[in-house]
Amino acid sequence: MDKVFVFDTTLRDGEQAPGIALNAKEKLEIAEQLARLEVDVIEAGFPITSVGDFEAVKQIAENVKGPQIAALARAVDIDIDRAWEAISSARDPRIHVFLSTSDIHRKYMLEATEEEIVAQAVAGVKRAKGYTNNVEFSPQDATRTDADFLCEVVRASIEAGATTVNIPDTVGYTLPHEFEELLSYLYEKVPQLHDVILSVHCHNDLGLAVANSLSAVRVGARQVETAVNGIGERAGNCSLEEVVMALKTRRDLVWVDVTVNTREIARTSRLVSLLTGYPVQPNKAVVGANAVAHESGIHQHGVLQDRMTYEIMDATEIGYEGGQIVLGKHSGRHAFSAELEKMGYELSKDELQRAFERFKELADRKIQISDSDIEAIIADEMRTSGDTWELVDLTLVGGTTVEPRATARVKTPDGEVVQESASGDGMIDAACGAIVRATGVDARLLSFSVGAVTAGTEALGDVTVQVDVEGDRFTGRGVSTDVVEASARAFLNAINRATRVGRRERATDAPGP
Ligand code: KIV
Ligand code: ZN
């Protein structure tokens, strides 16, 4: 059987989804989890775009063992040099060079002729080759590129040394049968394509990213580019969990192997959702809360007799044996840190102390603590690690007859603690108002949703917010046993993301892909 390589771009294309701005700690934690998931390649970022992203990619390259570590670069020298600087310490580094090839991108974005594009692609691949043998080339907007010109660029990139050729459906435009035809045409006209790995990178604008990736595998693609929970630009990327489970479940038809450790899928999905602030819809294939639930009596009856009646995947194969009770009120620091170690978290002394305090607070209210509770606490700590603004505490006064009023104490970027109060339409509105005053950031709560990490009335509240910060929209997430505190944390998390993005934009003017 042939192997299909899984190239995960959660930390690069996934992170380009609106409102997500991960800090280095969060990116490193996700990368460690992707390594536990045993993906083949982690695209860690796009180093030229900011000092923060460069540093995060560098840390991943230095610390994460197992998968190849890739960095993205436009086909220009400064990008390629910077990408190499970030990943050179990885055991198996890859430079991913891209350049637009479609008429529309050439005309409106690059103002370049076809000849100039071919020359630039060749120069970019050769420059990357000067650093490493492992070079991927992507003709951006390939599916809207004239097929014969695409053949010419692909041929030239292989002759220049590309070892993987990636065909992106950048705007999620193609249909499965059309994509098969395009890739077959490429194989026919560019026989050298058989000597390298053909990869595909499908966006989900028409909801076809997974279907298109599967079609590509049918005609010979041996790398699929994915993002956990399908996050990414606009409607997102090909969802890792869906394409992997489709390839595994229908191995009888596709005849290929994927070596991802599927038992880590559920946990990876939860971690990415917690750290990006992007919730997973309940009916999402494979990782949605309802994906392994059976509601109707007929289904429940069938599943009780034999799971195969209505289940095509074994939930434990996706890692759904989680939710076990692991700790309780009497568990001490030792048991807590041993559990974290077992779960694969490595925390500094300070982080461990803060996480332990949060655990104790929770254990006072909740008799049994599950691994999902611990994941939520750790994710919350990671989200706030290195943050500009920190919530010190929150005091609330109110009731059905008293106007809600909140006082927030917030630690500023200089370490000073500022206290401000505000009234509001409700407790959450008052808490957000107090934070706006304390930070001086013009932020407005746009939407709010609350969930619970586990079942039961004493569960941790998990709040996701959308916040308008000076005209741009950011997501924020926070957990606490108290829903108002969780909301305040989520609101401040969104402000911190906005601050991070502001810093990145000031640091560079390099455009994203
Ligand atoms: O969608 C796209 O074309 C990309 C490339 C950089 C591969 O993300
Ligand atoms: Zn993309």
Coordinates of C-alpha atoms and ligand atoms in Angstrom, one line a residue:
M1 CA 0.0 0.0 0.0
D2 CA 1.1 3.6 -0.6
K3 CA 1.3 6.0 2.2
V4 CA -0.5 9.4 2.1
F5 CA 1.5 12.0 4.0
V6 CA -0.5 14.3 6.3
F7 CA 0.8 17.8 6.2
D8 CA -0.9 19.8 8.9
T9 CA -1.2 23.6 8.4
T10 CA -3.3 24.4 11.5
L11 CA -0.5 26.7 12.8
R12 CA -0.1 28.5 9.5
D13 CA -3.2 28.6 7.3
G14 CA -5.4 27.6 10.3
E15 CA -4.1 30.5 12.2
Q16 CA -5.0 32.9 9.4
A17 CA -8.7 32.4 10.2
P18 CA -10.2 35.7 11.3
G19 CA -9.7 36.6 14.9
I20 CA -7.2 33.9 15.7
A21 CA -3.8 35.1 16.9
L22 CA -1.9 32.4 18.8
N23 CA 1.0 33.2 21.1
A24 CA 4.3 31.2 20.9
K25 CA 3.3 29.1 23.9
E26 CA 0.0 28.1 22.3
K27 CA 1.6 27.3 19.0
L28 CA 4.2 25.2 20.7
E29 CA 1.6 23.3 22.7
I30 CA -0.4 22.6 19.5
A31 CA 2.7 21.5 17.7
E32 CA 3.6 19.1 20.6
Q33 CA 0.1 17.7 20.3
L34 CA 0.4 17.3 16.5
A35 CA 3.5 15.4 17.1
R36 CA 1.6 13.1 19.5
L37 CA -1.0 12.7 16.7
E38 CA 1.9 11.7 14.5
V39 CA 1.2 13.9 11.5
D40 CA 4.0 13.7 9.0
V41 CA 4.7 17.4 8.5
I42 CA 3.8 20.4 10.7
E43 CA 3.7 23.7 8.8
A44 CA 4.6 25.8 11.8
G45 CA 4.1 29.3 10.4
F46 CA 5.1 32.0 7.9
P47 CA 8.2 33.5 9.6
I48 CA 8.6 36.6 7.5
T49 CA 5.2 37.9 8.6
S50 CA 6.2 38.9 12.1
V51 CA 8.9 38.6 14.8
G52 CA 6.4 36.7 16.9
D53 CA 5.7 34.1 14.2
F54 CA 9.4 33.7 13.5
E55 CA 10.1 33.1 17.2
A56 CA 7.2 30.6 17.5
V57 CA 8.4 28.7 14.4
K58 CA 11.9 28.7 15.8
Q59 CA 10.8 27.3 19.1
I60 CA 8.8 24.6 17.4
A61 CA 11.8 23.6 15.2
E62 CA 14.0 23.4 18.3
N63 CA 11.7 21.5 20.5
V64 CA 9.2 19.3 18.6
K65 CA 10.5 15.9 17.7
G66 CA 8.9 13.5 15.2
P67 CA 7.3 15.3 12.2
Q68 CA 9.1 17.3 9.6
I69 CA 8.8 21.1 10.4
A70 CA 7.9 23.3 7.5
A71 CA 7.9 27.1 7.1
L72 CA 6.2 29.1 4.4
A73 CA 7.9 31.6 2.2
R74 CA 6.9 33.6 -0.9
A75 CA 9.2 33.0 -3.8
V76 CA 11.4 35.9 -2.7
D77 CA 14.9 35.8 -1.2
I78 CA 14.1 37.5 2.1
D79 CA 11.2 35.2 2.9
I80 CA 13.2 32.1 2.1
D81 CA 16.2 33.2 4.1
R82 CA 14.0 34.0 7.1
A83 CA 12.1 30.7 6.8
W84 CA 15.4 28.8 6.8
E85 CA 16.7 30.8 9.8
A86 CA 13.5 29.8 11.7
I87 CA 13.6 26.1 10.9
S88 CA 17.3 25.2 10.4
S89 CA 17.5 23.6 13.8
A90 CA 14.7 21.1 13.1
R91 CA 15.8 17.5 12.6
D92 CA 13.9 17.4 9.3
P93 CA 13.2 20.9 8.0
R94 CA 11.2 21.8 4.9
I95 CA 10.9 25.1 3.1
H96 CA 7.5 25.7 1.4
V97 CA 7.8 28.2 -1.4
F98 CA 4.6 29.6 -3.0
L99 CA 3.8 31.9 -5.9
S100 CA 0.5 32.8 -7.6
T101 CA 0.1 31.5 -11.1
S102 CA -3.6 32.2 -12.2
D103 CA -4.3 35.0 -14.6
I104 CA -6.3 36.9 -12.1
H105 CA -3.6 36.8 -9.4
R106 CA -0.9 37.6 -11.9
K107 CA -2.8 40.6 -13.2
Y108 CA -4.1 42.1 -10.0
M109 CA -1.6 41.1 -7.4
L110 CA 1.7 40.5 -9.0
E111 CA 1.6 42.4 -12.3
A112 CA 3.9 39.7 -13.8
T113 CA 4.0 37.9 -17.1
E114 CA 3.9 34.1 -17.4
E115 CA 7.7 34.1 -18.2
E116 CA 8.4 36.2 -15.2
I117 CA 6.4 33.8 -13.0
V118 CA 8.3 30.8 -14.2
A119 CA 11.6 32.5 -13.6
Q120 CA 10.6 33.6 -10.1
A121 CA 9.3 30.1 -9.2
V122 CA 12.6 28.6 -10.4
A123 CA 14.7 31.1 -8.6
G124 CA 12.7 30.6 -5.4
V125 CA 13.0 26.8 -5.4
K126 CA 16.7 27.1 -6.2
R127 CA 17.3 29.5 -3.3
A128 CA 15.5 27.1 -0.9
K129 CA 17.5 24.2 -2.4
G130 CA 20.6 26.0 -1.4
Y131 CA 19.5 25.4 2.2
T132 CA 17.8 22.0 2.2
N133 CA 16.9 19.2 -0.2
N134 CA 13.4 19.2 1.2
V135 CA 11.6 21.8 -0.8
E136 CA 7.9 22.1 -1.5
F137 CA 6.5 24.4 -4.2
S138 CA 2.9 25.6 -4.5
P139 CA 1.5 27.4 -7.5
Q140 CA -1.1 29.5 -5.7
D141 CA -4.6 29.5 -7.2
A142 CA -3.6 26.5 -9.3
T143 CA -7.2 25.4 -9.9
R144 CA -7.9 28.7 -11.7
T145 CA -4.7 28.7 -13.6
D146 CA -4.6 27.8 -17.3
A147 CA -3.8 24.1 -17.3
D148 CA -1.0 24.2 -19.8
F149 CA 0.7 27.1 -18.0
L150 CA 0.3 25.2 -14.7
C151 CA 2.1 22.2 -16.4
E152 CA 4.9 24.5 -17.4
V153 CA 5.4 26.0 -13.9
V154 CA 5.2 22.5 -12.2
R155 CA 7.7 21.1 -14.7
A156 CA 10.1 24.1 -14.1
S157 CA 9.8 23.8 -10.3
I158 CA 10.6 20.1 -10.4
E159 CA 13.6 20.7 -12.7
A160 CA 14.7 23.4 -10.2
G161 CA 14.6 20.8 -7.4
A162 CA 11.2 20.8 -5.7
T163 CA 10.7 17.4 -4.0
T164 CA 7.0 18.0 -3.3
V165 CA 4.6 19.8 -5.7
N166 CA 1.5 21.1 -4.0
I167 CA -1.6 22.0 -6.0
P168 CA -3.7 24.4 -4.0
D169 CA -7.4 25.0 -4.6
T170 CA -6.8 28.3 -3.0
V171 CA -10.4 29.6 -3.3
G172 CA -12.2 26.3 -2.8
Y173 CA -13.5 26.5 -6.4
T174 CA -12.9 23.1 -8.0
L175 CA -15.3 20.1 -8.0
P176 CA -14.0 16.6 -7.2
H177 CA -14.2 15.2 -10.8
E178 CA -12.7 18.4 -12.3
F179 CA -9.8 18.2 -9.8
E180 CA -9.2 14.6 -10.7
E181 CA -9.1 15.6 -14.4
L182 CA -6.6 18.4 -13.7
L183 CA -4.3 16.2 -11.7
S184 CA -4.4 13.4 -14.2
Y185 CA -3.6 16.0 -16.9
L186 CA -0.6 17.1 -14.9
Y187 CA 0.6 13.6 -14.6
E188 CA 0.2 13.0 -18.3
K189 CA 1.9 16.2 -19.4
V190 CA 4.6 16.4 -16.7
P191 CA 5.9 12.8 -16.3
Q192 CA 8.6 14.1 -13.9
L193 CA 5.7 14.5 -11.4
H194 CA 5.9 10.7 -10.8
D195 CA 9.4 11.3 -9.3
V196 CA 8.2 13.7 -6.6
I197 CA 5.3 13.8 -4.1
L198 CA 2.1 15.3 -5.5
S199 CA 0.3 17.2 -2.7
V200 CA -3.0 19.0 -2.5
H201 CA -4.2 21.9 -0.4
C202 CA -8.0 22.3 -0.6
H203 CA -10.0 25.1 0.8
N204 CA -13.6 24.6 1.8
D205 CA -15.5 27.5 0.3
L206 CA -18.0 25.1 -1.3
G207 CA -17.8 22.6 1.4
L208 CA -15.7 20.3 -0.8
A209 CA -12.2 20.4 0.7
V210 CA -12.3 16.9 2.0
A211 CA -14.1 15.5 -1.1
N212 CA -11.5 17.2 -3.4
S213 CA -8.6 15.9 -1.3
L214 CA -10.0 12.3 -1.5
S215 CA -10.4 12.7 -5.3
A216 CA -6.8 13.8 -5.5
V217 CA -5.6 10.7 -3.6
R218 CA -7.6 8.5 -6.0
V219 CA -5.5 9.8 -8.9
G220 CA -2.1 9.7 -7.2
A221 CA -1.7 12.5 -4.7
R222 CA 0.4 11.3 -1.8
Q223 CA 0.2 14.3 0.5
V224 CA -2.9 16.0 1.8
E225 CA -2.7 19.4 3.5
T226 CA -5.1 19.7 6.5
A227 CA -6.0 21.8 9.5
V228 CA -7.5 20.5 12.7
N229 CA -11.2 21.2 12.9
G230 CA -10.9 22.5 9.3
I231 CA -9.9 26.0 10.4
G232 CA -8.3 28.4 8.0
E233 CA -8.8 31.3 5.7
R234 CA -12.5 32.0 5.0
A235 CA -14.4 28.7 5.2
G236 CA -11.2 26.9 6.2
N237 CA -9.1 24.1 5.0
C238 CA -9.5 20.4 4.5
S239 CA -10.3 19.0 8.0
L240 CA -7.6 16.7 9.3
E241 CA -9.9 14.5 11.3
E242 CA -12.4 14.1 8.4
V243 CA -9.9 13.2 5.6
V244 CA -7.9 10.9 7.9
M245 CA -11.0 9.0 9.1
A246 CA -12.3 8.8 5.5
L247 CA -9.1 7.3 4.3
K248 CA -9.0 4.9 7.3
T249 CA -12.6 3.9 7.2
R250 CA -12.8 3.4 3.4
R251 CA -9.4 1.9 3.1
D252 CA -11.2 -0.9 1.2
L253 CA -11.8 1.6 -1.7
V254 CA -8.8 3.9 -1.6
W255 CA -6.0 1.5 -0.9
V256 CA -3.7 3.8 0.9
D257 CA -2.2 4.1 4.4
V258 CA -2.1 7.0 6.7
T259 CA 0.0 6.7 9.8
V260 CA -1.7 9.3 12.0
N261 CA -2.4 8.1 15.6
T262 CA -6.2 8.5 15.4
R263 CA -6.6 8.0 19.1
E264 CA -5.2 11.5 19.6
I265 CA -7.8 13.1 17.3
A266 CA -10.4 14.0 19.9
R267 CA -7.8 15.6 22.2
T268 CA -6.2 17.5 19.4
S269 CA -9.5 18.8 18.3
R270 CA -10.4 20.0 21.8
L271 CA -7.0 21.6 22.3
V272 CA -7.1 23.5 19.0
S273 CA -10.7 24.7 19.8
L274 CA -9.7 25.8 23.3
L275 CA -6.6 27.7 22.2
T276 CA -8.0 29.3 19.0
G277 CA -11.4 30.1 20.6
Y278 CA -13.1 28.5 17.6
P279 CA -15.8 26.2 18.9
V280 CA -16.6 22.9 17.2
Q281 CA -20.1 22.7 15.9
P282 CA -22.0 19.9 17.6
N283 CA -22.8 18.1 14.3
K284 CA -19.3 18.4 12.9
A285 CA -18.2 15.1 11.3
V286 CA -15.9 13.0 13.5
V287 CA -15.2 15.5 16.3
G288 CA -18.6 17.2 17.0
A289 CA -20.2 16.4 20.3
N290 CA -23.0 14.6 18.5
A291 CA -20.8 12.7 16.1
V292 CA -20.8 9.6 18.4
A293 CA -24.2 10.2 20.0
H294 CA -27.5 8.5 19.1
E295 CA -30.7 10.3 19.8
S296 CA -33.6 8.4 18.2
G297 CA -34.9 5.3 20.0
I298 CA -34.5 3.1 16.9
H299 CA -30.8 4.1 16.6
Q300 CA -30.2 3.6 20.3
H301 CA -31.9 0.2 20.2
G302 CA -29.8 -0.9 17.2
V303 CA -26.5 0.3 18.7
L304 CA -27.2 -1.5 22.0
Q305 CA -27.6 -4.7 20.0
D306 CA -24.6 -4.2 17.9
R307 CA -22.7 -0.9 17.5
M308 CA -22.1 -1.6 13.7
T309 CA -25.9 -1.0 13.0
Y310 CA -25.4 2.8 13.1
E311 CA -21.7 3.4 13.7
I312 CA -19.1 3.3 11.0
M313 CA -16.2 4.3 13.2
D314 CA -15.2 3.1 16.6
A315 CA -15.3 6.1 19.0
T316 CA -12.3 4.8 21.0
E317 CA -10.3 4.8 17.7
I318 CA -10.8 8.6 17.6
G319 CA -9.9 9.0 21.3
Y320 CA -13.3 9.3 22.8
E321 CA -12.5 7.2 25.9
G322 CA -11.7 10.7 27.5
G323 CA -13.8 12.4 30.2
Q324 CA -12.6 9.9 32.8
I325 CA -12.4 11.0 36.4
V326 CA -8.8 11.5 37.1
L327 CA -8.5 13.7 40.3
G328 CA -10.6 14.9 43.2
K329 CA -10.8 17.3 46.0
H330 CA -8.1 15.6 48.0
S331 CA -5.6 15.3 45.2
G332 CA -2.4 17.2 46.0
R333 CA 0.2 19.0 43.9
H334 CA 2.1 15.8 43.3
A335 CA -0.9 13.9 41.9
F336 CA -1.9 17.0 39.8
S337 CA 1.6 17.3 38.3
A338 CA 1.9 13.5 37.7
E339 CA -1.5 13.7 35.9
L340 CA -0.3 16.6 33.7
E341 CA 2.9 14.7 32.9
K342 CA 0.8 11.6 31.9
M343 CA -1.3 13.9 29.6
G344 CA 1.9 15.2 28.0
Y345 CA 2.0 18.7 29.4
E346 CA 5.3 20.3 30.4
L347 CA 4.8 23.3 32.5
S348 CA 7.3 25.7 34.1
K349 CA 7.2 26.0 37.9
D350 CA 5.2 29.3 37.8
E351 CA 2.7 27.9 35.3
L352 CA 2.3 24.7 37.4
Q353 CA 1.7 26.8 40.5
R354 CA -1.0 28.9 38.7
A355 CA -2.6 25.8 37.2
F356 CA -2.6 24.1 40.5
E357 CA -4.4 27.1 42.2
R358 CA -7.1 27.0 39.4
F359 CA -7.4 23.2 40.0
K360 CA -7.9 23.7 43.7
E361 CA -10.5 26.4 43.1
L362 CA -12.4 24.0 40.9
A363 CA -12.0 21.0 43.2
D364 CA -13.7 23.1 46.0
R365 CA -16.8 23.1 43.8
K366 CA -16.6 20.0 41.8
I367 CA -16.0 16.6 43.5
Q368 CA -14.6 14.8 40.6
I369 CA -12.2 16.4 38.1
S370 CA -11.9 14.8 34.6
D371 CA -9.1 15.1 32.1
S372 CA -11.3 17.5 30.0
D373 CA -11.4 19.8 33.1
I374 CA -7.7 19.7 33.3
E375 CA -7.3 20.4 29.6
A376 CA -9.5 23.4 29.9
I377 CA -7.6 24.8 32.8
I378 CA -4.2 24.3 31.1
A379 CA -5.5 25.8 27.9
D380 CA -6.7 28.9 29.8
E381 CA -3.3 29.3 31.4
M382 CA -1.6 28.9 27.9
R383 CA -4.0 31.4 26.4
T384 CA -3.0 34.0 29.0
S385 CA 0.7 33.2 29.1
G386 CA 2.8 36.2 28.1
D387 CA -0.4 38.3 27.7
T388 CA -0.3 42.0 27.7
W389 CA -3.3 42.4 30.0
E390 CA -4.1 40.1 32.9
L391 CA -7.3 39.8 35.0
V392 CA -6.3 40.0 38.6
D393 CA -9.8 39.8 40.1
L394 CA -13.3 40.8 39.6
T395 CA -15.9 42.0 42.1
L396 CA -19.6 42.0 41.3
V397 CA -22.5 43.6 42.9
G398 CA -26.1 43.2 41.7
G399 CA -29.3 41.4 41.7
T400 CA -32.8 41.6 40.3
T401 CA -33.5 45.0 42.0
V402 CA -29.9 46.4 42.1
E403 CA -28.1 47.8 39.0
P404 CA -25.3 45.4 38.2
R405 CA -21.9 46.9 38.9
A406 CA -18.5 45.3 38.3
T407 CA -15.0 46.3 39.5
A408 CA -12.1 44.8 37.6
R409 CA -8.5 44.8 38.7
V410 CA -6.3 44.4 35.6
K411 CA -2.5 44.1 35.4
T412 CA -1.2 46.3 32.6
P413 CA 1.7 45.6 30.3
D414 CA 4.0 47.4 32.7
G415 CA 3.0 45.2 35.6
E416 CA 0.9 48.0 37.3
V417 CA -2.5 47.0 38.6
V418 CA -5.3 49.3 37.5
Q419 CA -8.8 49.2 39.1
E420 CA -11.9 50.4 37.3
S421 CA -15.6 50.0 37.8
A422 CA -18.6 50.1 35.5
S423 CA -22.4 49.5 35.5
G424 CA -24.1 47.6 32.8
D425 CA -27.3 45.9 31.5
G426 CA -26.2 42.8 33.2
M427 CA -23.2 41.4 35.1
I428 CA -21.3 40.5 32.0
D429 CA -21.9 43.9 30.4
A430 CA -20.7 45.5 33.6
A431 CA -17.6 43.3 33.8
C432 CA -16.7 44.1 30.1
G433 CA -17.3 47.8 30.7
A434 CA -14.9 47.7 33.7
I435 CA -12.3 46.0 31.6
V436 CA -12.6 48.5 28.7
R437 CA -12.0 51.3 31.2
A438 CA -9.1 49.5 32.9
T439 CA -7.3 48.7 29.6
G440 CA -8.3 51.9 27.7
V441 CA -8.9 49.6 24.6
D442 CA -12.0 50.4 22.6
A443 CA -13.6 47.0 22.6
R444 CA -17.2 46.0 22.2
L445 CA -18.8 42.6 22.9
L446 CA -20.5 41.4 19.7
S447 CA -21.5 37.9 20.5
F448 CA -21.3 35.5 23.5
S449 CA -21.9 31.8 23.9
V450 CA -21.5 29.7 27.0
G451 CA -20.9 26.0 27.2
A452 CA -19.8 23.6 29.9
V453 CA -16.6 21.6 29.8
T454 CA -18.3 18.6 31.3
A455 CA -21.8 17.7 32.3
G456 CA -23.4 18.7 35.7
T457 CA -24.3 21.9 37.4
E458 CA -20.9 22.4 39.0
A459 CA -19.1 22.1 35.6
L460 CA -16.5 24.6 34.4
G461 CA -18.2 27.3 32.4
D462 CA -16.6 27.7 28.9
V463 CA -17.3 31.1 27.3
T464 CA -16.5 32.1 23.7
V465 CA -16.9 35.7 22.7
Q466 CA -16.5 37.7 19.5
V467 CA -15.3 41.2 20.2
D468 CA -14.9 44.2 18.0
V469 CA -11.6 45.9 18.8
E470 CA -11.1 49.2 17.1
G471 CA -13.0 47.9 14.0
D472 CA -11.6 44.4 13.8
R473 CA -13.2 41.2 15.1
F474 CA -11.4 38.9 17.5
T475 CA -12.4 35.7 19.2
G476 CA -11.8 35.1 22.9
R477 CA -12.3 32.2 25.2
G478 CA -12.2 31.8 29.0
V479 CA -13.1 29.2 31.5
S480 CA -14.1 29.5 35.2
T481 CA -16.5 27.9 37.6
D482 CA -18.2 31.3 37.5
V483 CA -19.7 32.3 34.1
V484 CA -19.2 36.0 34.6
E485 CA -15.5 35.5 35.4
A486 CA -15.2 33.2 32.4
S487 CA -16.8 35.9 30.3
A488 CA -14.4 38.6 31.6
R489 CA -11.5 36.3 30.9
A490 CA -12.8 35.6 27.3
F491 CA -13.3 39.3 26.7
L492 CA -9.7 40.1 27.9
N493 CA -8.4 37.2 25.9
A494 CA -9.9 38.8 22.7
I495 CA -8.3 42.2 23.6
N496 CA -4.9 40.4 24.1
R497 CA -5.2 38.8 20.7
A498 CA -6.0 42.2 19.1
T499 CA -2.9 43.6 20.8
R500 CA -0.8 40.8 19.5
V501 CA -2.0 41.3 15.9
G502 CA -1.4 45.0 16.2
R503 CA 2.2 44.3 17.3
R504 CA 2.6 41.9 14.4
E505 CA 1.3 44.4 11.9
R506 CA 3.6 47.1 13.1
A507 CA 6.6 44.7 12.9
T508 CA 6.2 43.9 9.2
D509 CA 4.3 44.9 6.1
A510 CA 4.7 41.4 4.4
P511 CA 1.3 40.4 3.0
G512 CA -0.2 37.0 3.9
P513 CA -0.9 34.3 1.2
Ligands
KIV1 O1 -4.4 28.4 -0.2 C1 -3.2 28.5 -0.6 O2 -3.0 28.6 -1.8 C2 -2.1 28.5 0.3 C3 -0.8 28.4 -0.3 C4 0.3 29.2 0.5 C5 -0.4 26.9 -0.3 O3 -2.3 28.6 1.5
ZN2 ZN -4.4 27.9 1.9

